[in-house]
Amino acid sequence: MLCALGASSVPSVAKFPMSLQLALDTLALKPVPRFARTEYSLEYHQAVPPPAPMTGPDPYAAGRALYARWDLDFLWTVEDGLRGDWAKWGRCTDMGHAEYASDGSDLHQPVRCPFESVEDVWAFDAVAEYGLPAMADQVAAYEAWWQEKRLNFPDQLCPGGYYKTIVSGAIQAFGWDMLLEAAADRDKMERVFDSFFRRTQFHMDAWAQTSAEAIIQHDDFVWTAGAFMRPEIYRSVIIPRYAELWKPLKRAGKKVLFCSDGDFREFAADIVAAGADGLIFEPVMDFGEMTEKFGQTTVLVGSAVDCRDLTFGKWETVRAAVDRSLALARGCRGVILATGNHLPANIPAPMLEHYRAYLQDHRHR
């Protein structure tokens, strides 16, 4: 469904480029001739050109060429809104960033947490702390952002989305140490989580009024080892609020893709029951298990390929993982293939090229 704002500039489905239509059909669980594909952090790799150098008459031409060479159908895109930089509006914790880019430009040191005690956390309200813009302004900003994505990358599906959802919002605000200490008291922490929910609800209400066909709900709510809070908290506090977040999106005809780092297999069925149309996950969540349980009902974005094998392993290992992914995916209704824990900058260039070409040559249905 297209909203009135800017809808006239969006091409009809019949005119969508093949790659974009393939992604839309995949989200709708329709038959497709080949598997859709995406990749994360490809732009960081030292062996490929940057995606959008801000030079020349068309600053996005290099990005389009890169995504065309990799034959991508779907781009992982989110936008946290007009007040997305929380440091400008209130207290939040900068936990620093490890070196990831090939030139180390993303490395920075952590900043001291502004919350002195768990009592400070329990008294926190995300809506009051950071505020919200007017709904009309946020809808217009989201629509403009999405229209620009569609214009600059017309061959890929660029979803809307929100990054700092309930748990990720709490991590952003408090940092891990203070969050873990405060989360020990379920009742007091539920009020705090609810404030991040209310703030996220505003943005989902806004995204529901835009032309975006799909929305990524990102929330890193578990660790690599699984849940870091009691399972009951996830099932009674967190996931029911996801269901509320997605009601306006579903009413507007949007597809909802839930995304989290770590192993959330314990809660995957609950997430799907709450309304998620798709799950975006890392290889720590066994691809075989995911296809067996959700391959007929849910779009799966991932594969059995692990970036650690791409970076440090042998091609035979990677090829076997690709072959396993394809064999499993052929029994599913909707799959977007991806290396689910990013393509880091230090993957050897020959390995990256082998991976690109092999998957591209073999991803027929």
Coordinates of C-alpha atoms in Angstrom, one line a residue:
M1 CA 0.0 0.0 0.0
L2 CA 1.4 3.4 -0.9
C3 CA 0.6 6.5 1.1
A4 CA -0.4 9.7 -0.6
L5 CA 2.9 11.4 0.4
G6 CA 5.3 11.0 -2.5
A7 CA 3.5 8.0 -3.8
S8 CA 3.2 9.3 -7.4
S9 CA 7.0 9.1 -7.8
V10 CA 7.1 5.3 -6.9
P11 CA 7.0 2.9 -9.8
S12 CA 4.2 0.4 -10.0
V13 CA 5.0 -3.2 -9.1
A14 CA 4.7 -4.1 -12.8
K15 CA 7.6 -1.8 -13.6
F16 CA 9.8 -2.8 -10.8
P17 CA 13.3 -4.1 -11.9
M18 CA 13.6 -7.8 -11.9
S19 CA 15.8 -7.9 -8.8
L20 CA 13.5 -5.7 -6.7
Q21 CA 10.5 -7.8 -7.8
L22 CA 12.3 -10.9 -6.9
A23 CA 12.8 -9.6 -3.4
L24 CA 9.2 -8.6 -3.1
D25 CA 8.0 -12.0 -4.3
T26 CA 10.3 -13.7 -1.8
L27 CA 8.8 -11.7 1.1
A28 CA 5.4 -12.7 -0.2
L29 CA 6.5 -16.4 -0.2
K30 CA 5.8 -16.5 -4.0
P31 CA 7.7 -18.9 -6.3
V32 CA 10.9 -17.3 -7.7
P33 CA 13.4 -18.5 -10.3
R34 CA 16.4 -18.0 -8.0
F35 CA 17.1 -17.2 -4.4
A36 CA 17.2 -13.6 -3.4
R37 CA 20.5 -12.4 -2.0
T38 CA 21.9 -9.7 0.4
E39 CA 25.2 -9.1 2.1
Y40 CA 26.2 -7.0 5.1
S41 CA 29.3 -4.7 5.4
L42 CA 30.4 -5.5 1.8
E43 CA 31.2 -1.8 1.6
Y44 CA 33.9 -2.0 4.3
H45 CA 36.0 -4.5 2.3
Q46 CA 39.3 -3.2 1.2
A47 CA 39.1 -5.1 -2.1
V48 CA 35.8 -3.4 -3.3
P49 CA 35.1 0.2 -4.1
P50 CA 33.2 2.3 -1.5
P51 CA 29.4 2.3 -2.0
A52 CA 28.7 6.0 -2.1
P53 CA 31.7 8.3 -2.5
M54 CA 30.4 11.8 -2.2
T55 CA 32.1 12.9 -5.4
G56 CA 31.1 13.4 -9.0
P57 CA 27.7 14.0 -10.6
D58 CA 26.2 10.7 -9.2
P59 CA 27.6 9.9 -5.8
Y60 CA 25.7 6.6 -5.7
A61 CA 26.9 5.2 -9.0
A62 CA 29.7 3.2 -7.4
G63 CA 27.3 1.6 -4.9
R64 CA 24.9 0.6 -7.7
A65 CA 27.7 -1.0 -9.6
L66 CA 28.9 -2.8 -6.5
Y67 CA 25.5 -4.2 -5.7
A68 CA 24.9 -5.1 -9.4
R69 CA 28.2 -7.1 -9.5
W70 CA 27.2 -9.0 -6.4
D71 CA 23.7 -9.4 -7.8
L72 CA 22.0 -8.2 -4.6
D73 CA 18.2 -8.0 -4.4
F74 CA 17.8 -6.7 -0.9
L75 CA 19.7 -4.1 1.2
W76 CA 19.7 -4.1 5.0
T77 CA 18.5 -0.5 5.8
V78 CA 17.1 1.1 8.9
E79 CA 16.6 4.7 10.1
D80 CA 16.0 5.8 13.7
G81 CA 14.3 9.0 12.9
L82 CA 14.7 12.8 13.5
R83 CA 15.9 12.3 17.0
G84 CA 17.9 9.2 16.3
D85 CA 21.2 10.6 17.8
W86 CA 20.3 10.3 21.4
A87 CA 23.5 11.9 22.6
K88 CA 22.1 15.2 21.4
W89 CA 19.0 14.9 23.5
G90 CA 19.9 13.2 26.7
R91 CA 22.0 10.6 28.5
C92 CA 23.3 7.6 26.7
T93 CA 26.3 5.3 27.0
D94 CA 29.0 5.1 24.4
M95 CA 30.6 1.7 24.8
G96 CA 33.2 2.5 22.1
H97 CA 33.8 0.6 18.8
A98 CA 36.3 -2.0 17.8
E99 CA 38.3 -1.7 14.6
Y100 CA 36.3 -3.1 11.8
A101 CA 36.9 -0.9 8.7
S102 CA 40.0 -1.7 6.8
D103 CA 41.6 1.6 7.7
G104 CA 40.6 1.4 11.3
S105 CA 38.6 4.6 11.0
D106 CA 35.7 3.3 13.1
L107 CA 37.8 2.6 16.2
H108 CA 37.0 4.8 19.2
Q109 CA 37.2 4.4 23.0
P110 CA 34.3 4.0 25.4
V111 CA 32.9 6.9 27.3
R112 CA 32.0 6.7 31.0
C113 CA 28.4 5.6 31.6
P114 CA 26.3 8.6 32.8
F115 CA 24.2 6.3 35.0
E116 CA 25.7 6.0 38.5
S117 CA 23.3 3.3 39.9
V118 CA 20.5 0.9 39.1
E119 CA 18.2 3.4 40.8
D120 CA 19.1 5.9 38.0
V121 CA 18.2 3.2 35.4
W122 CA 14.9 2.3 37.1
A123 CA 13.9 6.0 37.2
F124 CA 14.6 6.4 33.5
D125 CA 12.0 7.1 30.8
A126 CA 13.2 7.1 27.2
V127 CA 10.3 9.2 25.9
A128 CA 10.9 11.9 28.5
E129 CA 14.7 11.8 28.1
Y130 CA 15.0 12.0 24.3
G131 CA 11.6 13.5 23.3
L132 CA 9.8 12.9 20.0
P133 CA 9.2 15.0 17.0
A134 CA 5.8 15.8 15.6
M135 CA 4.3 12.7 13.9
A136 CA 3.7 14.5 10.6
D137 CA 7.4 15.6 10.5
Q138 CA 8.6 12.1 11.2
V139 CA 6.4 10.6 8.6
A140 CA 7.6 13.1 6.0
A141 CA 11.2 12.5 6.9
Y142 CA 10.8 8.7 6.7
E143 CA 9.0 9.0 3.4
A144 CA 11.7 11.3 2.0
W145 CA 14.5 8.9 3.2
W146 CA 12.8 5.9 1.6
Q147 CA 12.1 7.7 -1.7
E148 CA 15.8 8.7 -1.9
K149 CA 16.8 5.0 -1.3
R150 CA 14.4 3.9 -4.0
L151 CA 15.7 6.5 -6.4
N152 CA 19.4 5.8 -5.7
F153 CA 19.2 2.0 -5.5
P154 CA 16.2 1.1 -7.8
D155 CA 17.3 -2.5 -8.3
Q156 CA 17.2 -3.5 -4.7
L157 CA 14.5 -3.6 -2.1
C158 CA 15.3 -1.1 0.6
P159 CA 13.1 -1.6 3.6
G160 CA 12.4 0.9 6.3
G161 CA 13.3 0.0 9.8
Y162 CA 14.3 0.9 13.3
Y163 CA 17.5 -0.1 15.2
K164 CA 17.2 0.9 18.8
T165 CA 14.2 -1.1 19.7
I166 CA 13.4 -2.2 23.3
V167 CA 16.5 -4.1 24.4
S168 CA 18.9 -2.5 21.9
G169 CA 17.5 0.9 23.1
A170 CA 18.4 -0.1 26.7
I171 CA 21.9 -1.2 25.6
Q172 CA 22.4 2.2 23.8
A173 CA 21.2 4.1 26.9
F174 CA 22.8 2.2 29.8
G175 CA 25.6 0.1 28.4
W176 CA 25.8 -3.7 29.1
D177 CA 27.0 -3.5 32.7
M178 CA 24.3 -1.3 34.1
L179 CA 21.6 -3.0 32.0
L180 CA 22.5 -6.4 33.3
E181 CA 22.5 -5.2 36.9
A182 CA 19.2 -3.4 36.5
A183 CA 17.5 -6.2 34.6
A184 CA 17.8 -8.4 37.7
D185 CA 14.6 -6.8 39.0
R186 CA 11.9 -7.7 36.5
D187 CA 9.2 -5.4 37.7
K188 CA 11.3 -2.3 38.0
M189 CA 12.9 -2.9 34.6
E190 CA 9.6 -3.6 32.9
R191 CA 8.7 0.0 33.4
V192 CA 12.0 1.1 31.8
F193 CA 11.6 -1.4 28.9
D194 CA 8.1 0.0 28.4
S195 CA 9.5 3.5 27.8
F196 CA 11.7 2.2 25.0
F197 CA 8.7 0.3 23.6
R198 CA 6.6 3.5 23.6
R199 CA 9.3 5.4 21.9
T200 CA 9.6 2.6 19.3
Q201 CA 5.8 2.5 18.9
F202 CA 5.9 6.1 17.7
H203 CA 8.3 5.2 14.9
M204 CA 6.4 2.1 13.9
D205 CA 3.2 4.3 13.7
A206 CA 5.2 6.6 11.5
W207 CA 6.7 3.9 9.2
A208 CA 3.2 2.5 8.8
Q209 CA 2.2 5.7 7.0
T210 CA 5.0 5.6 4.4
S211 CA 5.4 3.8 1.1
A212 CA 8.0 1.3 2.4
E213 CA 6.9 -2.3 1.6
A214 CA 8.9 -3.9 4.4
I215 CA 10.2 -2.9 7.8
I216 CA 13.2 -4.3 9.7
Q217 CA 12.7 -4.4 13.4
H218 CA 16.2 -4.7 14.8
D219 CA 16.6 -5.7 18.5
D220 CA 19.7 -7.4 19.8
F221 CA 17.8 -9.0 22.6
V222 CA 20.1 -12.1 23.2
W223 CA 23.8 -13.0 23.2
T224 CA 25.7 -15.5 21.1
A225 CA 25.0 -18.0 23.9
G226 CA 21.3 -17.2 23.9
A227 CA 19.1 -15.4 26.5
F228 CA 20.9 -13.2 29.1
M229 CA 17.6 -12.6 31.0
R230 CA 15.2 -15.1 32.3
P231 CA 13.1 -16.6 29.5
E232 CA 10.0 -15.5 31.3
I233 CA 11.0 -11.9 30.8
Y234 CA 11.3 -12.3 27.1
R235 CA 7.9 -14.0 26.8
S236 CA 6.0 -11.8 29.1
V237 CA 7.7 -8.4 28.8
I238 CA 9.6 -8.1 25.5
I239 CA 7.9 -10.2 22.8
P240 CA 4.2 -9.2 23.6
R241 CA 5.4 -5.6 23.0
Y242 CA 6.8 -6.6 19.6
A243 CA 3.3 -7.8 18.7
E244 CA 2.0 -4.4 19.6
L245 CA 4.7 -2.7 17.5
W246 CA 3.8 -4.6 14.5
K247 CA 0.0 -4.1 14.5
P248 CA 0.0 -0.8 12.7
L249 CA 2.6 -2.2 10.2
K250 CA 0.5 -5.2 9.5
R251 CA -2.7 -3.1 9.1
A252 CA -0.8 -1.0 6.5
G253 CA 0.2 -4.1 4.5
K254 CA 3.9 -4.0 5.4
K255 CA 6.1 -7.1 5.8
V256 CA 7.9 -7.2 9.1
L257 CA 11.4 -8.7 9.3
F258 CA 12.8 -9.2 12.8
C259 CA 16.6 -9.0 13.2
S260 CA 18.8 -9.8 16.1
D261 CA 22.4 -10.8 16.6
G262 CA 23.0 -13.9 18.7
D263 CA 21.1 -17.1 19.2
F264 CA 17.3 -16.6 19.6
R265 CA 16.2 -20.0 18.5
E266 CA 14.5 -20.4 21.9
F267 CA 12.2 -17.5 21.0
A268 CA 11.9 -17.8 17.2
A269 CA 8.5 -19.4 17.3
D270 CA 7.3 -16.7 19.7
I271 CA 8.6 -14.0 17.4
V272 CA 6.8 -15.5 14.4
A273 CA 3.6 -15.9 16.5
A274 CA 3.9 -12.2 17.4
G275 CA 3.6 -11.3 13.7
A276 CA 7.1 -11.4 12.2
D277 CA 7.0 -12.3 8.5
G278 CA 10.7 -12.9 8.4
L279 CA 13.7 -13.6 10.6
I280 CA 17.2 -12.2 10.0
F281 CA 19.8 -14.2 11.9
E282 CA 23.4 -15.2 12.2
P283 CA 25.0 -18.6 11.5
V284 CA 25.0 -19.4 15.3
M285 CA 21.3 -20.2 14.6
D286 CA 21.7 -23.5 12.7
F287 CA 20.3 -23.0 9.2
G288 CA 19.1 -26.5 9.0
E289 CA 17.0 -26.1 12.2
M290 CA 15.6 -22.8 11.0
T291 CA 14.6 -24.2 7.6
E292 CA 13.0 -27.3 9.2
K293 CA 10.9 -25.2 11.6
F294 CA 10.1 -22.1 9.6
G295 CA 10.8 -22.8 6.0
Q296 CA 7.2 -23.1 5.0
T297 CA 5.8 -20.1 6.9
T298 CA 8.5 -17.5 7.3
V299 CA 11.1 -15.6 5.2
L300 CA 14.5 -16.7 6.3
V301 CA 17.4 -14.2 5.8
G302 CA 20.7 -16.0 6.4
S303 CA 22.6 -19.2 5.5
A304 CA 25.1 -21.7 6.8
V305 CA 28.1 -19.7 5.7
D306 CA 30.2 -18.2 8.5
C307 CA 32.4 -15.2 8.0
R308 CA 35.1 -16.8 10.1
D309 CA 35.4 -19.5 7.5
L310 CA 35.6 -16.9 4.8
T311 CA 38.3 -15.0 6.7
F312 CA 40.4 -17.8 8.1
G313 CA 39.3 -21.0 6.5
K314 CA 39.7 -22.9 3.3
W315 CA 37.6 -22.6 0.2
E316 CA 36.4 -26.2 0.4
T317 CA 34.9 -25.4 3.8
V318 CA 33.1 -22.3 2.5
R319 CA 31.9 -24.1 -0.7
A320 CA 30.4 -27.0 1.5
A321 CA 28.6 -24.4 3.6
V322 CA 27.2 -22.7 0.4
D323 CA 26.1 -26.1 -1.0
R324 CA 24.4 -27.0 2.3
S325 CA 22.6 -23.6 2.4
L326 CA 21.3 -24.1 -1.1
A327 CA 20.2 -27.6 -0.5
L328 CA 18.3 -26.6 2.6
A329 CA 16.9 -23.4 1.0
R330 CA 15.3 -25.4 -1.9
G331 CA 12.9 -26.9 0.6
C332 CA 11.7 -23.4 1.7
R333 CA 9.2 -21.0 0.4
G334 CA 11.1 -17.8 1.0
V335 CA 14.9 -17.4 1.5
I336 CA 17.2 -14.4 1.1
L337 CA 20.7 -15.8 1.2
A338 CA 23.4 -13.9 3.2
T339 CA 26.4 -14.4 5.3
G340 CA 24.6 -13.6 8.5
N341 CA 27.5 -12.1 10.5
H342 CA 28.8 -9.7 8.0
L343 CA 31.6 -9.7 5.4
P344 CA 34.5 -8.2 7.4
A345 CA 37.2 -6.1 5.8
N346 CA 40.0 -8.7 6.2
I347 CA 38.5 -11.5 4.1
P348 CA 41.2 -12.3 1.5
A349 CA 40.2 -10.9 -1.9
P350 CA 40.5 -14.3 -3.7
M351 CA 38.2 -15.9 -1.1
L352 CA 35.6 -13.1 -1.4
E353 CA 35.6 -13.4 -5.2
H354 CA 35.2 -17.2 -5.1
Y355 CA 32.3 -16.8 -2.7
R356 CA 30.6 -14.1 -4.8
A357 CA 30.9 -16.1 -8.1
Y358 CA 30.1 -19.5 -6.7
L359 CA 26.9 -18.5 -5.0
Q360 CA 25.9 -16.3 -7.9
D361 CA 26.3 -19.2 -10.3
H362 CA 24.4 -21.8 -8.2
R363 CA 21.6 -19.9 -6.5
H364 CA 18.8 -21.1 -8.9
R365 CA 15.8 -22.7 -7.3

